[in-house]
């Protein structure tokens, strides 16, 4: 039993998560969310759903890149979506086969696709496949939550693996509460990460010195 996480769970209470059982639309959802804010992510997703009605390989494959971009995504993300959709419709990638694979194989298989990395695969396992033991080292909010709960300045891979083993086999539950902590759900908890030092702009200093009378 992890006493600090248990205390967080008691304070935050039950967390409900949205689950999308359709692997392809969930994968598109994860691609949209790469390196953007939660709010922007949700806005783009709702825009796509409203106009397209459903997110299927055939629908995405039929759309020109420019059309996908107009939903508010980058050219690269649009290209990644099209590439995955094309491979699925051409029977070059069996997305449903992921269900029978262990977590490591799911990550490896998805990483073969353009634009899909470990983080995207982990989000798919969490929010679509409902895998119970997912904790993402590549997720900045997870690392922030760990720093806040355990009062670390830095979470390196060694510390991360220690917590993952402690949470196993229910690391996915820990992920939800660490995200909540990182988002400010527990009053009084702060991030202990080292503050970035402000770097003085040398060019501005030189210009200021040039104006000083001698």
PDB file of C-alpha atoms in Angstrom:
ATOM      1  CA  UNK A   1       0.000   0.000   0.000  1.00  0.00           C
ATOM      2  CA  UNK A   2       1.326   3.440  -0.954  1.00  0.00           C
ATOM      3  CA  UNK A   3       0.209   5.763   1.861  1.00  0.00           C
ATOM      4  CA  UNK A   4       0.751   9.022  -0.030  1.00  0.00           C
ATOM      5  CA  UNK A   5      -1.208   7.922  -3.092  1.00  0.00           C
ATOM      6  CA  UNK A   6      -3.893   6.433  -0.829  1.00  0.00           C
ATOM      7  CA  UNK A   7      -4.271   9.845   0.833  1.00  0.00           C
ATOM      8  CA  UNK A   8      -4.618  11.484  -2.586  1.00  0.00           C
ATOM      9  CA  UNK A   9      -7.299   8.974  -3.604  1.00  0.00           C
ATOM     10  CA  UNK A  10      -9.220   9.699  -0.395  1.00  0.00           C
ATOM     11  CA  UNK A  11      -9.078  13.449  -1.026  1.00  0.00           C
ATOM     12  CA  UNK A  12      -9.920  13.383  -4.739  1.00  0.00           C
ATOM     13  CA  UNK A  13     -12.530  10.644  -4.608  1.00  0.00           C
ATOM     14  CA  UNK A  14     -13.853   8.663  -7.544  1.00  0.00           C
ATOM     15  CA  UNK A  15     -12.512   9.604 -10.982  1.00  0.00           C
ATOM     16  CA  UNK A  16     -14.551   8.759 -14.043  1.00  0.00           C
ATOM     17  CA  UNK A  17     -12.754   8.469 -17.360  1.00  0.00           C
ATOM     18  CA  UNK A  18     -14.153   8.522 -20.856  1.00  0.00           C
ATOM     19  CA  UNK A  19     -13.522   5.282 -22.717  1.00  0.00           C
ATOM     20  CA  UNK A  20     -13.637   4.983 -26.505  1.00  0.00           C
ATOM     21  CA  UNK A  21     -13.685   1.264 -27.390  1.00  0.00           C
ATOM     22  CA  UNK A  22     -13.159   1.916 -31.115  1.00  0.00           C
ATOM     23  CA  UNK A  23      -9.414   1.564 -31.608  1.00  0.00           C
ATOM     24  CA  UNK A  24      -9.113   3.609 -34.795  1.00  0.00           C
ATOM     25  CA  UNK A  25     -11.066   6.657 -33.635  1.00  0.00           C
ATOM     26  CA  UNK A  26      -9.253   6.434 -30.281  1.00  0.00           C
ATOM     27  CA  UNK A  27      -5.943   6.406 -32.154  1.00  0.00           C
ATOM     28  CA  UNK A  28      -6.958   9.477 -34.152  1.00  0.00           C
ATOM     29  CA  UNK A  29      -7.977  11.124 -30.873  1.00  0.00           C
ATOM     30  CA  UNK A  30      -4.517  10.399 -29.424  1.00  0.00           C
ATOM     31  CA  UNK A  31      -2.747  11.746 -32.518  1.00  0.00           C
ATOM     32  CA  UNK A  32      -4.696  14.995 -32.215  1.00  0.00           C
ATOM     33  CA  UNK A  33      -3.597  15.288 -28.582  1.00  0.00           C
ATOM     34  CA  UNK A  34       0.121  15.044 -29.271  1.00  0.00           C
ATOM     35  CA  UNK A  35       1.903  18.079 -27.777  1.00  0.00           C
ATOM     36  CA  UNK A  36      -1.140  20.351 -27.460  1.00  0.00           C
ATOM     37  CA  UNK A  37      -3.250  21.483 -24.509  1.00  0.00           C
ATOM     38  CA  UNK A  38      -6.236  19.485 -23.280  1.00  0.00           C
ATOM     39  CA  UNK A  39      -8.590  22.318 -24.270  1.00  0.00           C
ATOM     40  CA  UNK A  40      -7.225  22.556 -27.829  1.00  0.00           C
ATOM     41  CA  UNK A  41      -7.344  18.774 -28.093  1.00  0.00           C
ATOM     42  CA  UNK A  42     -11.020  18.656 -27.128  1.00  0.00           C
ATOM     43  CA  UNK A  43     -11.921  21.532 -29.465  1.00  0.00           C
ATOM     44  CA  UNK A  44     -10.397  19.836 -32.516  1.00  0.00           C
ATOM     45  CA  UNK A  45     -11.947  16.480 -31.643  1.00  0.00           C
ATOM     46  CA  UNK A  46     -15.440  17.914 -31.226  1.00  0.00           C
ATOM     47  CA  UNK A  47     -15.073  19.829 -34.485  1.00  0.00           C
ATOM     48  CA  UNK A  48     -14.197  16.624 -36.344  1.00  0.00           C
ATOM     49  CA  UNK A  49     -17.042  14.652 -34.807  1.00  0.00           C
ATOM     50  CA  UNK A  50     -19.564  17.367 -35.599  1.00  0.00           C
ATOM     51  CA  UNK A  51     -18.648  17.557 -39.271  1.00  0.00           C
ATOM     52  CA  UNK A  52     -17.701  13.955 -40.035  1.00  0.00           C
ATOM     53  CA  UNK A  53     -20.229  12.183 -37.821  1.00  0.00           C
ATOM     54  CA  UNK A  54     -17.934   9.193 -37.334  1.00  0.00           C
ATOM     55  CA  UNK A  55     -14.176   8.670 -37.392  1.00  0.00           C
ATOM     56  CA  UNK A  56     -13.484   5.531 -39.421  1.00  0.00           C
ATOM     57  CA  UNK A  57     -10.552   4.454 -41.612  1.00  0.00           C
ATOM     58  CA  UNK A  58     -12.615   4.845 -44.770  1.00  0.00           C
ATOM     59  CA  UNK A  59     -13.823   8.337 -43.806  1.00  0.00           C
ATOM     60  CA  UNK A  60     -10.320   9.594 -42.973  1.00  0.00           C
ATOM     61  CA  UNK A  61      -8.773   7.900 -46.015  1.00  0.00           C
ATOM     62  CA  UNK A  62     -11.275   9.648 -48.311  1.00  0.00           C
ATOM     63  CA  UNK A  63     -10.474  13.148 -47.034  1.00  0.00           C
ATOM     64  CA  UNK A  64      -7.749  15.295 -48.629  1.00  0.00           C
ATOM     65  CA  UNK A  65      -4.985  16.453 -46.303  1.00  0.00           C
ATOM     66  CA  UNK A  66      -6.126  20.065 -46.639  1.00  0.00           C
ATOM     67  CA  UNK A  67      -9.579  19.141 -45.337  1.00  0.00           C
ATOM     68  CA  UNK A  68      -8.125  17.453 -42.269  1.00  0.00           C
ATOM     69  CA  UNK A  69      -5.885  20.437 -41.587  1.00  0.00           C
ATOM     70  CA  UNK A  70      -8.893  22.761 -41.534  1.00  0.00           C
ATOM     71  CA  UNK A  71     -10.074  21.049 -38.350  1.00  0.00           C
ATOM     72  CA  UNK A  72      -7.088  22.644 -36.623  1.00  0.00           C
ATOM     73  CA  UNK A  73      -4.346  20.042 -36.886  1.00  0.00           C
ATOM     74  CA  UNK A  74      -0.892  20.232 -38.407  1.00  0.00           C
ATOM     75  CA  UNK A  75       0.014  18.860 -41.810  1.00  0.00           C
ATOM     76  CA  UNK A  76       2.101  16.139 -40.137  1.00  0.00           C
ATOM     77  CA  UNK A  77      -0.742  14.973 -37.912  1.00  0.00           C
ATOM     78  CA  UNK A  78      -3.123  14.908 -40.871  1.00  0.00           C
ATOM     79  CA  UNK A  79      -0.582  12.848 -42.787  1.00  0.00           C
ATOM     80  CA  UNK A  80      -0.200  10.412 -39.863  1.00  0.00           C
ATOM     81  CA  UNK A  81      -3.970   9.896 -39.731  1.00  0.00           C
ATOM     82  CA  UNK A  82      -4.182   9.341 -43.469  1.00  0.00           C
ATOM     83  CA  UNK A  83      -1.287   6.884 -43.380  1.00  0.00           C
ATOM     84  CA  UNK A  84      -2.867   4.763 -40.628  1.00  0.00           C
ATOM     85  CA  UNK A  85      -6.280   4.850 -42.317  1.00  0.00           C
ATOM     86  CA  UNK A  86      -4.763   3.819 -45.636  1.00  0.00           C
ATOM     87  CA  UNK A  87      -2.921   0.857 -44.122  1.00  0.00           C
ATOM     88  CA  UNK A  88      -6.035  -0.362 -42.320  1.00  0.00           C
ATOM     89  CA  UNK A  89      -8.284  -0.088 -45.375  1.00  0.00           C
ATOM     90  CA  UNK A  90      -5.642  -1.879 -47.458  1.00  0.00           C
ATOM     91  CA  UNK A  91      -5.429  -4.695 -44.865  1.00  0.00           C
ATOM     92  CA  UNK A  92      -1.769  -3.877 -44.244  1.00  0.00           C
ATOM     93  CA  UNK A  93      -2.366  -3.257 -40.557  1.00  0.00           C
ATOM     94  CA  UNK A  94      -4.758  -5.277 -38.394  1.00  0.00           C
ATOM     95  CA  UNK A  95      -5.630  -2.859 -35.617  1.00  0.00           C
ATOM     96  CA  UNK A  96      -7.991  -5.318 -33.889  1.00  0.00           C
ATOM     97  CA  UNK A  97      -5.106  -7.750 -33.381  1.00  0.00           C
ATOM     98  CA  UNK A  98      -3.770  -5.364 -30.729  1.00  0.00           C
ATOM     99  CA  UNK A  99      -6.346  -6.703 -28.285  1.00  0.00           C
ATOM    100  CA  UNK A 100      -4.550 -10.066 -28.085  1.00  0.00           C
ATOM    101  CA  UNK A 101      -1.076  -8.570 -27.523  1.00  0.00           C
ATOM    102  CA  UNK A 102       0.637  -7.780 -24.214  1.00  0.00           C
ATOM    103  CA  UNK A 103       1.364  -4.108 -23.490  1.00  0.00           C
ATOM    104  CA  UNK A 104       4.962  -4.193 -24.748  1.00  0.00           C
ATOM    105  CA  UNK A 105       3.905  -5.702 -28.077  1.00  0.00           C
ATOM    106  CA  UNK A 106       1.105  -3.144 -28.476  1.00  0.00           C
ATOM    107  CA  UNK A 107       3.670  -0.345 -28.100  1.00  0.00           C
ATOM    108  CA  UNK A 108       6.077  -2.015 -30.512  1.00  0.00           C
ATOM    109  CA  UNK A 109       3.393  -2.700 -33.127  1.00  0.00           C
ATOM    110  CA  UNK A 110       1.926   0.806 -33.030  1.00  0.00           C
ATOM    111  CA  UNK A 111       5.391   2.356 -33.162  1.00  0.00           C
ATOM    112  CA  UNK A 112       5.786   0.852 -36.629  1.00  0.00           C
ATOM    113  CA  UNK A 113       3.212   3.379 -37.860  1.00  0.00           C
ATOM    114  CA  UNK A 114       4.208   6.885 -38.938  1.00  0.00           C
ATOM    115  CA  UNK A 115       3.772   9.430 -36.159  1.00  0.00           C
ATOM    116  CA  UNK A 116       2.902   6.884 -33.474  1.00  0.00           C
ATOM    117  CA  UNK A 117       5.248   6.656 -30.506  1.00  0.00           C
ATOM    118  CA  UNK A 118       5.196   5.098 -27.066  1.00  0.00           C
ATOM    119  CA  UNK A 119       3.115   7.892 -25.480  1.00  0.00           C
ATOM    120  CA  UNK A 120       0.365   7.615 -28.108  1.00  0.00           C
ATOM    121  CA  UNK A 121       0.316   3.838 -27.724  1.00  0.00           C
ATOM    122  CA  UNK A 122       0.061   4.162 -23.948  1.00  0.00           C
ATOM    123  CA  UNK A 123      -2.854   6.583 -24.212  1.00  0.00           C
ATOM    124  CA  UNK A 124      -4.618   4.127 -26.530  1.00  0.00           C
ATOM    125  CA  UNK A 125      -4.088   1.314 -24.032  1.00  0.00           C
ATOM    126  CA  UNK A 126      -5.404   3.479 -21.195  1.00  0.00           C
ATOM    127  CA  UNK A 127      -8.426   5.164 -22.735  1.00  0.00           C
ATOM    128  CA  UNK A 128      -9.544   2.628 -25.332  1.00  0.00           C
ATOM    129  CA  UNK A 129      -8.199  -0.815 -24.470  1.00  0.00           C
ATOM    130  CA  UNK A 130      -8.614  -0.228 -20.714  1.00  0.00           C
ATOM    131  CA  UNK A 131      -5.321  -1.875 -19.863  1.00  0.00           C
ATOM    132  CA  UNK A 132      -4.875  -1.842 -16.057  1.00  0.00           C
ATOM    133  CA  UNK A 133      -1.134  -1.249 -15.685  1.00  0.00           C
ATOM    134  CA  UNK A 134      -0.164   1.809 -17.760  1.00  0.00           C
ATOM    135  CA  UNK A 135       2.015   4.604 -16.369  1.00  0.00           C
ATOM    136  CA  UNK A 136       3.656   6.819 -18.984  1.00  0.00           C
ATOM    137  CA  UNK A 137       7.210   8.109 -18.464  1.00  0.00           C
ATOM    138  CA  UNK A 138       6.706  10.272 -21.552  1.00  0.00           C
ATOM    139  CA  UNK A 139       3.758  12.147 -20.043  1.00  0.00           C
ATOM    140  CA  UNK A 140       4.820  15.454 -18.479  1.00  0.00           C
ATOM    141  CA  UNK A 141       1.728  15.664 -16.268  1.00  0.00           C
ATOM    142  CA  UNK A 142       2.407  12.197 -14.835  1.00  0.00           C
ATOM    143  CA  UNK A 143       5.962  13.254 -13.956  1.00  0.00           C
ATOM    144  CA  UNK A 144       4.642  16.487 -12.437  1.00  0.00           C
ATOM    145  CA  UNK A 145       2.132  14.528 -10.354  1.00  0.00           C
ATOM    146  CA  UNK A 146       4.871  12.210  -9.085  1.00  0.00           C
ATOM    147  CA  UNK A 147       7.029  15.184  -8.095  1.00  0.00           C
ATOM    148  CA  UNK A 148       4.113  16.764  -6.261  1.00  0.00           C
ATOM    149  CA  UNK A 149       2.968  13.671  -4.378  1.00  0.00           C
ATOM    150  CA  UNK A 150       6.427  12.448  -3.378  1.00  0.00           C
ATOM    151  CA  UNK A 151       8.192  15.828  -3.175  1.00  0.00           C
ATOM    152  CA  UNK A 152      10.924  15.062  -5.682  1.00  0.00           C
ATOM    153  CA  UNK A 153      12.755  17.739  -7.623  1.00  0.00           C
ATOM    154  CA  UNK A 154      13.347  15.394 -10.569  1.00  0.00           C
ATOM    155  CA  UNK A 155      11.780  12.099 -11.636  1.00  0.00           C
ATOM    156  CA  UNK A 156      14.396  10.103 -13.526  1.00  0.00           C
ATOM    157  CA  UNK A 157      13.809   6.686 -15.070  1.00  0.00           C
ATOM    158  CA  UNK A 158      15.059   4.869 -11.958  1.00  0.00           C
ATOM    159  CA  UNK A 159      12.584   6.647  -9.652  1.00  0.00           C
ATOM    160  CA  UNK A 160       9.823   6.271 -12.224  1.00  0.00           C
ATOM    161  CA  UNK A 161      10.337   2.509 -12.503  1.00  0.00           C
ATOM    162  CA  UNK A 162      10.301   2.212  -8.716  1.00  0.00           C
ATOM    163  CA  UNK A 163       6.861   3.812  -8.565  1.00  0.00           C
ATOM    164  CA  UNK A 164       5.577   1.822 -11.525  1.00  0.00           C
ATOM    165  CA  UNK A 165       6.566  -1.416  -9.753  1.00  0.00           C
ATOM    166  CA  UNK A 166       4.907  -0.151  -6.565  1.00  0.00           C
ATOM    167  CA  UNK A 167       1.652   0.554  -8.415  1.00  0.00           C
ATOM    168  CA  UNK A 168       1.695  -2.680 -10.466  1.00  0.00           C
ATOM    169  CA  UNK A 169      -0.683  -4.270 -11.456  1.00  0.00           C
ATOM    170  CA  UNK A 170      -2.945  -1.198 -11.159  1.00  0.00           C
ATOM    171  CA  UNK A 171      -0.707   1.596 -12.469  1.00  0.00           C
ATOM    172  CA  UNK A 172      -3.512   2.911 -14.691  1.00  0.00           C
ATOM    173  CA  UNK A 173      -5.438   3.917 -11.561  1.00  0.00           C
ATOM    174  CA  UNK A 174      -2.349   5.746 -10.291  1.00  0.00           C
ATOM    175  CA  UNK A 175      -2.114   7.560 -13.645  1.00  0.00           C
ATOM    176  CA  UNK A 176      -5.604   9.012 -13.234  1.00  0.00           C
ATOM    177  CA  UNK A 177      -4.857  10.367  -9.769  1.00  0.00           C
ATOM    178  CA  UNK A 178      -1.422  11.706 -10.702  1.00  0.00           C
ATOM    179  CA  UNK A 179      -3.068  13.610 -13.567  1.00  0.00           C
ATOM    180  CA  UNK A 180      -5.612  14.988 -11.103  1.00  0.00           C
ATOM    181  CA  UNK A 181      -2.844  16.121  -8.733  1.00  0.00           C
ATOM    182  CA  UNK A 182      -0.902  17.729 -11.595  1.00  0.00           C
ATOM    183  CA  UNK A 183      -4.077  19.627 -12.517  1.00  0.00           C
ATOM    184  CA  UNK A 184      -4.436  21.088  -9.016  1.00  0.00           C
ATOM    185  CA  UNK A 185      -7.005  18.704  -7.534  1.00  0.00           C
ATOM    186  CA  UNK A 186      -5.296  18.604  -4.118  1.00  0.00           C
ATOM    187  CA  UNK A 187      -4.992  21.982  -2.440  1.00  0.00           C
ATOM    188  CA  UNK A 188      -1.569  22.794  -1.032  1.00  0.00           C
ATOM    189  CA  UNK A 189       0.425  20.407  -3.196  1.00  0.00           C
ATOM    190  CA  UNK A 190       3.138  22.058  -5.225  1.00  0.00           C
ATOM    191  CA  UNK A 191       5.636  21.088  -7.893  1.00  0.00           C
ATOM    192  CA  UNK A 192       9.167  20.723  -6.518  1.00  0.00           C
ATOM    193  CA  UNK A 193      10.865  20.870  -9.917  1.00  0.00           C
ATOM    194  CA  UNK A 194      13.914  23.173  -9.989  1.00  0.00           C
ATOM    195  CA  UNK A 195      13.021  26.633 -11.220  1.00  0.00           C
ATOM    196  CA  UNK A 196      14.531  27.560 -14.546  1.00  0.00           C
ATOM    197  CA  UNK A 197      17.173  30.255 -14.268  1.00  0.00           C
ATOM    198  CA  UNK A 198      16.484  33.384 -16.222  1.00  0.00           C
ATOM    199  CA  UNK A 199      19.123  33.927 -18.872  1.00  0.00           C
ATOM    200  CA  UNK A 200      19.995  37.565 -19.400  1.00  0.00           C
ATOM    201  CA  UNK A 201      19.899  38.688 -22.989  1.00  0.00           C
ATOM    202  CA  UNK A 202      23.513  39.662 -23.706  1.00  0.00           C
ATOM    203  CA  UNK A 203      22.549  41.747 -26.736  1.00  0.00           C
ATOM    204  CA  UNK A 204      20.282  43.938 -24.577  1.00  0.00           C
ATOM    205  CA  UNK A 205      23.040  44.335 -21.972  1.00  0.00           C
ATOM    206  CA  UNK A 206      25.540  45.492 -24.592  1.00  0.00           C
ATOM    207  CA  UNK A 207      23.087  47.990 -26.043  1.00  0.00           C
ATOM    208  CA  UNK A 208      22.339  49.389 -22.577  1.00  0.00           C
ATOM    209  CA  UNK A 209      26.047  49.754 -21.830  1.00  0.00           C
ATOM    210  CA  UNK A 210      26.558  51.553 -25.136  1.00  0.00           C
ATOM    211  CA  UNK A 211      24.216  54.294 -23.935  1.00  0.00           C
ATOM    212  CA  UNK A 212      26.085  54.982 -20.710  1.00  0.00           C
ATOM    213  CA  UNK A 213      28.103  58.207 -21.015  1.00  0.00           C
ATOM    214  CA  UNK A 214      31.845  57.994 -20.380  1.00  0.00           C
TER     215      UNK A 214
END
